[in-house]
Short mmCIF file of C-alpha atoms in Angstrom, two decimals:
data_model
loop_
_atom_site.label_atom_id
_atom_site.label_comp_id
_atom_site.label_asym_id
_atom_site.label_seq_id
_atom_site.Cartn_x
_atom_site.Cartn_y
_atom_site.Cartn_z
CA MET A 119 20.50 1.50 -13.79
CA LEU A 120 22.58 3.71 -11.77
CA SER A 121 25.98 3.04 -11.27
CA THR A 122 26.19 6.36 -9.83
CA ARG A 123 25.65 7.33 -5.89
CA PHE A 124 23.26 10.24 -5.73
CA LEU A 125 23.18 13.01 -3.29
CA VAL A 126 19.63 14.75 -3.03
CA PRO A 127 18.66 18.27 -1.51
CA ALA A 128 16.29 17.98 0.71
CA ILE A 129 14.50 20.56 -0.55
CA PHE A 130 10.78 20.23 -2.91
CA LEU A 131 13.00 19.50 -5.80
CA ALA A 132 15.28 16.68 -5.38
CA LEU A 133 18.16 16.77 -7.99
CA PHE A 134 20.93 14.28 -8.96
CA GLN A 135 24.53 14.51 -8.25
CA PHE A 136 27.17 12.33 -9.10
CA ALA A 137 29.77 10.87 -6.90
CA SER A 138 31.38 7.50 -7.21
CA PRO A 139 30.27 4.64 -9.78
CA LEU A 140 29.48 1.20 -8.55
CA SER A 141 28.33 -0.82 -11.35
CA SER A 142 27.89 -0.03 -14.99
CA THR A 143 24.93 -1.79 -15.52
CA SER A 144 22.81 -2.41 -12.51
CA LEU A 145 19.69 -0.67 -11.84
CA SER A 146 21.25 -0.21 -8.02
CA LYS A 147 20.69 3.54 -7.04
CA ARG A 148 17.86 5.84 -7.30
CA ALA A 149 17.04 9.36 -5.98
CA LEU A 150 13.72 10.91 -5.40
CA SER A 151 12.76 13.45 -8.54
CA GLY A 152 9.91 14.54 -6.62
CA HIS A 153 8.52 16.25 -3.42
CA VAL A 154 5.73 15.41 -0.74
CA ILE A 155 2.47 16.61 -0.45
CA ARG A 156 0.76 15.70 3.11
CA ASN A 157 -2.44 14.03 3.40
CA PRO A 158 -4.02 12.68 0.28
CA THR A 159 -6.89 10.47 -0.54
CA LEU A 160 -6.50 7.39 -1.94
CA ARG A 161 -9.22 4.61 -3.30
CA LYS A 162 -7.53 0.77 -4.18
CA THR A 163 -8.24 0.47 -7.90
CA ARG A 164 -8.05 -3.78 -8.26
CA THR A 165 -8.40 -6.08 -11.06
CA ARG A 166 -9.23 -9.46 -11.27
CA ARG A 167 -7.06 -12.32 -10.43
CA SER A 168 -6.67 -14.73 -13.31
CA SER A 169 -5.96 -18.84 -12.69
CA VAL A 170 -2.85 -20.40 -13.28
CA ASN A 171 -1.25 -20.71 -10.23
CA LEU A 172 2.66 -20.37 -9.77
CA ARG A 173 5.41 -23.13 -9.48
CA ARG A 174 7.83 -22.33 -6.93
CA SER A 175 11.44 -22.94 -7.62
CA SER A 176 12.28 -22.60 -4.23
CA THR A 177 12.31 -25.92 -1.72
CA GLY A 178 9.12 -25.98 0.47
CA SER A 179 8.53 -23.63 3.75
CA LYS A 180 6.62 -22.23 6.72
CA ASP A 181 7.71 -19.10 5.43
CA PRO A 182 4.07 -17.27 5.50
CA PHE A 183 5.52 -14.97 2.91
CA LYS A 184 6.37 -18.24 0.83
CA THR A 185 3.15 -19.60 1.46
CA GLU A 186 1.46 -16.31 0.38
CA ALA A 187 3.33 -16.04 -2.92
CA GLN A 188 1.28 -18.94 -4.11
CA LYS A 189 -1.39 -16.68 -3.95
CA GLY A 190 -0.16 -14.67 -6.65
CA THR A 191 -1.38 -15.89 -10.33
CA LEU A 192 -0.67 -15.28 -13.91
CA SER A 193 -2.55 -16.24 -17.00
CA LYS A 194 -1.12 -16.81 -20.13
CA ASN A 195 -2.78 -14.01 -21.80
CA ASP A 196 -0.85 -11.57 -19.30
CA ILE A 197 2.93 -13.45 -19.10
CA SER A 198 3.57 -16.53 -21.35
CA SER A 199 6.02 -19.10 -20.18
CA ASP A 200 6.85 -20.17 -23.85
CA THR A 201 9.05 -17.29 -25.17
CA ASN A 202 13.09 -17.71 -24.69
CA LEU A 203 13.63 -16.54 -21.07
CA ASN A 204 17.39 -17.19 -21.16
CA SER A 205 17.71 -14.48 -24.28
CA MET A 206 15.78 -12.16 -21.82
CA PHE A 207 17.04 -12.74 -17.98
CA GLY A 208 20.01 -14.88 -18.80
CA GLY A 209 20.74 -18.27 -16.94
CA LEU A 210 19.49 -18.98 -13.27
CA ASP A 211 22.02 -18.12 -10.27
CA SER A 212 22.49 -21.23 -8.45
CA ASN A 213 22.56 -18.99 -5.30
CA GLY A 214 19.37 -16.75 -6.06
CA CYS A 215 16.55 -16.47 -3.93
CA LYS A 216 18.07 -18.45 -1.15
CA GLY A 217 16.48 -17.33 2.04
CA LYS A 218 19.30 -14.14 1.90
CA LYS A 219 17.85 -11.43 3.98
CA MET A 220 19.41 -8.32 2.97
CA SER A 221 19.84 -6.08 6.21
CA TYR A 222 20.30 -2.01 6.51
CA LEU A 223 20.58 -1.67 10.42
CA GLU A 224 22.17 0.97 12.46
CA GLY A 225 23.86 2.68 9.87
CA LYS A 226 25.70 -0.52 8.45
CA ASN A 227 25.16 -2.52 4.91
CA SER A 228 23.22 0.49 3.19
CA PHE A 229 23.81 -1.58 -0.17
CA ASP A 230 23.32 -5.42 -0.98
CA GLN A 231 21.86 -7.94 -4.16
CA ASP A 232 20.45 -11.19 -4.24
CA LYS A 233 21.49 -12.09 -8.16
CA LEU A 234 18.49 -14.17 -9.55
CA THR A 235 19.65 -14.41 -12.78
CA GLU A 236 22.31 -13.52 -14.55
CA HIS A 237 19.63 -10.17 -15.59
CA LEU A 238 17.50 -10.18 -13.18
CA ILE A 239 18.73 -9.06 -9.40
CA LEU A 240 16.79 -8.16 -6.41
CA TYR A 241 18.26 -5.10 -4.67
CA ASN A 242 18.31 -3.55 -1.17
CA ASN A 243 19.60 -0.19 -1.15
CA ALA A 244 19.54 2.56 1.34
CA TRP A 245 21.58 4.97 -0.75
CA GLY A 246 19.88 7.90 1.30
CA ALA A 247 20.21 6.42 4.45
CA GLY A 248 22.33 9.40 5.47
CA THR A 249 19.08 11.61 6.30
CA ALA A 250 18.21 8.99 8.38
CA SER A 251 17.94 8.71 12.26
CA TYR A 252 20.17 5.83 13.78
CA ASP A 253 17.69 3.58 14.49
CA SER A 254 16.34 3.43 11.08
CA SER A 255 16.09 0.26 8.86
CA GLN A 256 15.03 -1.89 6.04
CA ILE A 257 15.07 -5.76 5.39
CA THR A 258 14.58 -6.95 1.81
CA GLU A 259 14.38 -10.67 0.90
CA CYS A 260 13.38 -12.85 -1.97
CA HIS A 261 10.82 -15.67 -1.10
CA SER A 262 10.26 -17.49 -4.23
CA TYR A 263 11.28 -17.58 -7.89
CA ASP A 264 9.20 -19.44 -10.71
CA SER A 265 11.98 -20.26 -13.17
CA GLN A 266 8.65 -21.13 -15.73
CA TYR A 267 7.42 -17.85 -15.91
CA ALA A 268 10.65 -15.85 -14.52
CA ALA A 269 8.18 -14.53 -11.62
CA VAL A 270 9.74 -13.08 -8.33
CA SER A 271 7.98 -12.90 -5.28
CA TRP A 272 9.76 -10.38 -2.48
CA THR A 273 9.40 -8.18 0.62
CA THR A 274 10.73 -5.27 1.99
CA SER A 275 9.80 -3.81 5.50
CA TYR A 276 11.09 -0.34 6.30
CA THR A 277 10.99 1.85 9.37
CA TRP A 278 12.52 5.52 8.37
CA LYS A 279 13.08 8.28 10.53
CA SER A 280 14.26 11.74 9.09
CA THR A 281 16.87 13.37 11.12
CA SER A 282 15.05 17.04 10.58
CA LYS A 283 11.71 18.19 8.63
CA ALA A 284 13.32 19.05 5.41
CA ASN A 285 14.66 15.35 5.31
CA GLN A 286 11.16 14.55 4.98
CA ASN A 287 11.28 14.87 1.21
CA GLN A 288 14.40 12.95 0.50
CA VAL A 289 14.38 9.53 -0.67
CA LYS A 290 15.83 6.98 1.82
CA SER A 291 16.04 3.84 -0.24
CA TYR A 292 15.78 2.04 -3.57
CA SER A 293 15.02 -1.49 -2.89
CA ASN A 294 13.57 -3.04 -6.49
CA VAL A 295 13.82 -6.14 -8.73
CA ALA A 296 16.22 -4.70 -11.96
CA TRP A 297 16.27 -6.21 -15.52
CA ALA A 298 19.71 -5.00 -16.61
CA PRO A 299 20.90 -7.28 -19.59
CA GLY A 300 23.89 -4.86 -20.63
CA TYR A 301 21.90 -4.05 -23.86
CA CYS A 302 19.24 -1.98 -24.90
CA MET A 303 16.29 -2.56 -26.92
CA GLU A 304 14.98 -0.26 -29.29
CA ILE A 305 11.13 1.08 -28.77
CA SER A 306 10.22 1.45 -32.37
CA ALA A 307 11.31 -2.26 -32.48
CA LEU A 308 9.52 -4.10 -29.34
CA THR A 309 7.54 -7.20 -30.25
CA GLU A 310 6.40 -7.51 -26.53
CA PHE A 311 6.68 -5.19 -23.53
CA LYS A 312 4.34 -6.57 -20.74
CA THR A 313 4.48 -7.25 -16.77
CA VAL A 314 2.20 -8.34 -14.19
CA TRP A 315 3.07 -6.57 -10.92
CA GLU A 316 0.85 -8.12 -8.05
CA TRP A 317 1.51 -5.62 -4.57
CA GLU A 318 -0.10 -4.71 -1.12
CA TYR A 319 0.96 -3.27 1.96
CA LEU A 320 0.77 -5.84 4.56
CA ASP A 321 0.88 -3.01 7.33
CA ALA A 322 1.85 1.01 7.18
CA SER A 323 2.04 3.80 9.26
CA PRO A 324 -0.20 6.83 8.94
CA ASP A 325 3.13 8.96 8.49
CA LEU A 326 3.94 6.77 5.35
CA ALA A 327 5.53 8.62 2.73
CA ALA A 328 6.52 6.35 -0.41
CA ASP A 329 6.10 5.63 -3.82
CA VAL A 330 6.11 2.17 -5.92
CA SER A 331 7.18 2.49 -9.31
CA PHE A 332 8.67 1.18 -12.49
CA ASP A 333 11.74 2.95 -13.80
CA MET A 334 13.46 3.14 -16.63
CA PHE A 335 16.00 4.45 -18.62
CA THR A 336 16.39 5.11 -22.61
CA SER A 337 18.93 6.43 -24.87
CA LYS A 338 19.74 7.18 -28.27
CA ASN A 339 22.91 5.47 -27.65
CA SER A 340 22.19 0.98 -28.34
CA ALA A 341 25.69 0.54 -26.38
CA CYS A 342 24.30 2.72 -23.43
CA SER A 343 24.47 1.03 -20.04
CA GLY A 344 21.22 3.01 -18.73
CA GLN A 345 22.52 6.44 -17.04
CA SER A 346 26.03 5.97 -16.13
CA GLY A 347 28.56 7.89 -18.59
CA GLY A 348 25.99 10.49 -19.39
CA CYS A 349 24.13 8.55 -22.15
CA ALA A 350 20.64 8.57 -20.93
CA SER A 351 18.14 10.66 -23.00
CA HIS A 352 15.29 9.79 -20.61
CA GLU A 353 13.93 8.80 -17.53
CA VAL A 354 10.39 7.08 -17.55
CA MET A 355 8.65 6.31 -13.96
CA LEU A 356 5.36 4.66 -13.97
CA TRP A 357 3.89 5.05 -10.40
CA LEU A 358 1.65 2.66 -9.36
CA SER A 359 1.10 4.11 -5.74
CA ALA A 360 1.74 7.87 -4.12
CA ARG A 361 1.12 7.28 -0.66
CA GLY A 362 1.81 10.24 1.76
CA GLY A 363 1.56 13.15 -0.90
CA ALA A 364 4.53 12.18 -2.73
CA LEU A 365 5.20 13.55 -6.20
CA PRO A 366 7.86 13.65 -8.95
CA ALA A 367 9.80 16.31 -10.74
CA GLY A 368 8.40 18.77 -12.60
CA THR A 369 4.73 19.78 -13.56
CA LYS A 370 1.76 17.97 -14.30
CA VAL A 371 1.14 18.56 -18.58
CA ASN A 372 -1.66 16.08 -19.21
CA PRO A 373 -4.75 17.90 -20.39
CA LYS A 374 -6.87 14.87 -19.75
CA PRO A 375 -5.92 11.33 -18.19
CA PHE A 376 -3.31 8.70 -19.83
CA VAL A 377 -4.81 5.81 -19.81
CA ILE A 378 -3.05 1.81 -20.07
CA GLU A 379 -5.40 -1.29 -20.85
CA ASN A 380 -8.59 1.08 -20.54
CA ARG A 381 -8.68 0.71 -16.63
CA TYR A 382 -5.46 2.30 -15.66
CA SER A 383 -5.90 6.21 -15.83
CA PHE A 384 -2.47 8.34 -14.50
CA ASP A 385 -1.40 12.33 -14.73
CA VAL A 386 1.87 12.74 -16.76
CA TYR A 387 4.19 15.05 -15.05
CA GLN A 388 7.31 16.57 -17.18
CA GLY A 389 10.55 17.63 -15.25
CA GLN A 390 14.09 17.23 -15.13
CA VAL A 391 17.00 15.40 -12.69
CA ASN A 392 20.46 16.15 -13.11
CA GLY A 393 19.50 17.29 -17.04
CA ILE A 394 17.91 14.20 -18.06
CA PRO A 395 14.71 15.10 -19.15
CA VAL A 396 11.89 12.61 -16.89
CA LEU A 397 8.59 11.47 -17.52
CA SER A 398 6.53 10.31 -15.12
CA LEU A 399 2.87 8.91 -14.86
CA ILE A 400 1.24 9.36 -11.59
CA PRO A 401 -2.29 7.56 -10.74
CA THR A 402 -4.75 9.95 -11.18
CA PRO A 403 -6.05 11.34 -7.73
CA GLY A 404 -7.65 8.34 -5.39
CA ASN A 405 -6.45 5.82 -7.21
CA GLU A 406 -3.44 3.22 -6.36
CA TYR A 407 -2.89 0.12 -8.97
CA THR A 408 -2.05 -3.04 -6.57
CA HIS A 409 -2.69 -5.37 -9.23
CA PHE A 410 -1.14 -4.32 -12.43
CA HIS A 411 -1.31 -6.58 -15.60
CA ALA A 412 -0.13 -4.67 -18.94
CA ASP A 413 1.13 -4.24 -22.54
CA LEU A 414 3.06 -1.52 -22.25
CA ILE A 415 4.24 -1.17 -25.96
CA PRO A 416 1.20 1.25 -26.55
CA ALA A 417 1.88 3.69 -23.43
CA MET A 418 5.40 3.60 -24.56
CA ARG A 419 4.29 5.04 -28.04
CA ASN A 420 1.56 7.38 -26.94
CA LEU A 421 4.40 8.78 -24.44
CA THR A 422 5.93 10.22 -27.64
CA ALA A 423 3.69 13.24 -27.42
CA TYR A 424 5.38 14.14 -24.42
CA GLY A 425 8.78 13.98 -25.89
CA LEU A 426 9.85 10.23 -25.83
CA GLU A 427 11.17 9.37 -29.34
CA SER A 428 10.31 5.80 -30.72
CA ASP A 429 14.19 5.64 -32.09
CA GLU A 430 15.30 5.53 -28.73
CA TYR A 431 16.40 2.46 -26.68
CA ILE A 432 15.41 1.03 -23.31
CA CYS A 433 18.61 0.30 -21.18
CA THR A 434 17.75 -0.91 -17.97
CA LEU A 435 13.89 -1.27 -15.82
CA GLY A 436 13.62 -1.10 -12.24
CA THR A 437 10.47 -2.29 -10.46
CA GLY A 438 10.52 -1.38 -6.56
CA THR A 439 9.31 1.50 -3.97
CA GLU A 440 11.10 4.67 -2.89
CA PRO A 441 10.19 5.44 0.49
CA PHE A 442 10.63 8.89 2.32
CA GLU A 443 9.07 8.59 5.84
CA GLY A 444 7.18 6.32 7.98
CA GLN A 445 7.21 2.37 8.70
CA ALA A 446 5.30 -0.36 6.10
CA THR A 447 6.05 -3.82 4.79
CA LEU A 448 5.46 -3.84 1.16
CA PHE A 449 4.98 -7.36 -0.22
CA THR A 450 5.34 -8.32 -3.75
CA SER A 451 3.02 -12.03 -4.65
CA VAL A 452 4.34 -12.03 -7.96
CA TYR A 453 6.18 -9.42 -10.35
CA SER A 454 7.09 -10.52 -14.19
CA LEU A 455 8.32 -9.21 -17.43
CA ARG A 456 8.65 -9.99 -21.15
CA ILE A 457 10.34 -7.39 -23.11
CA SER A 458 11.71 -8.53 -27.08
CA GLU A 459 12.28 -6.98 -29.81
CA ASN A 460 12.52 -7.81 -33.79
CA GLN A 461 16.03 -9.11 -34.33
CA PRO A 462 17.80 -7.39 -37.77
CA GLY A 463 16.55 -9.51 -40.60
CA SER A 464 13.16 -11.53 -39.17
CA SER A 465 10.12 -10.57 -40.55
#
């Protein structure tokens, strides 16, 4: 995703402004596309766990997160292990997920990455730290990567204190696992777009304002690298959580809930950020989806009712969290993705 640094006005609607490029294909930068309304009421919505245990590719450890990561489970009905993972994610990186702690502390090291495979990268990206106090911090770490299922377990822990009340409406960071293959897939040609994401807040302060979200960029240009170069036609966000009253850009437009898998209910927001149309799916009031197992192809088709076009290409996909204010530890026990398309000449 974002090859560009964004400066976001700390007003109710945050707008992207370009500065200097970093990378042409990575989901390394993200800006707030919304604002904050305080004191929401949340109800966690949990779905059943499945039966197949994850195998860890990392070495044994007493690290409690690595032990906890084994509790994350996948079903072959959710995510298969027999697809061509190398074509989706590229080869394993020999240095990936080896206990690297990526730390933003005392105003230093705002950007770092842990490359798990050629196309799958964990980022610690405190791009909005300039609106936070000097004693704010964030640490992100990969705990395990299962090469059979291309499943990652990771944690990010942060404390963010804004320098002013206005800056409480400013996203401070976007720590995320990014799929950025350097090529795009046409929505109408998708044969598989499944994901599993099981996560939880291990602790969270009462003033926490944050989202937990998928974030993808689409383009009419199959050679687009995501957002860089002005080639993005849409940004599509799928929020699983919106704590502290966080809301996306734009206005609610759906007359009835937008439902995925007959169990996840969302409101649809339409807006613009830096001239790019943004479609955001936000849990309906009172919901938070900590165990999300879904086939997203029907959702992408249904979003054509809101302006997304079937001949657009998905170019990048990130899964992570945007904190505005407060302290929390967000633990992902398992995240995995399958995305593939019909190849030219295939039946």
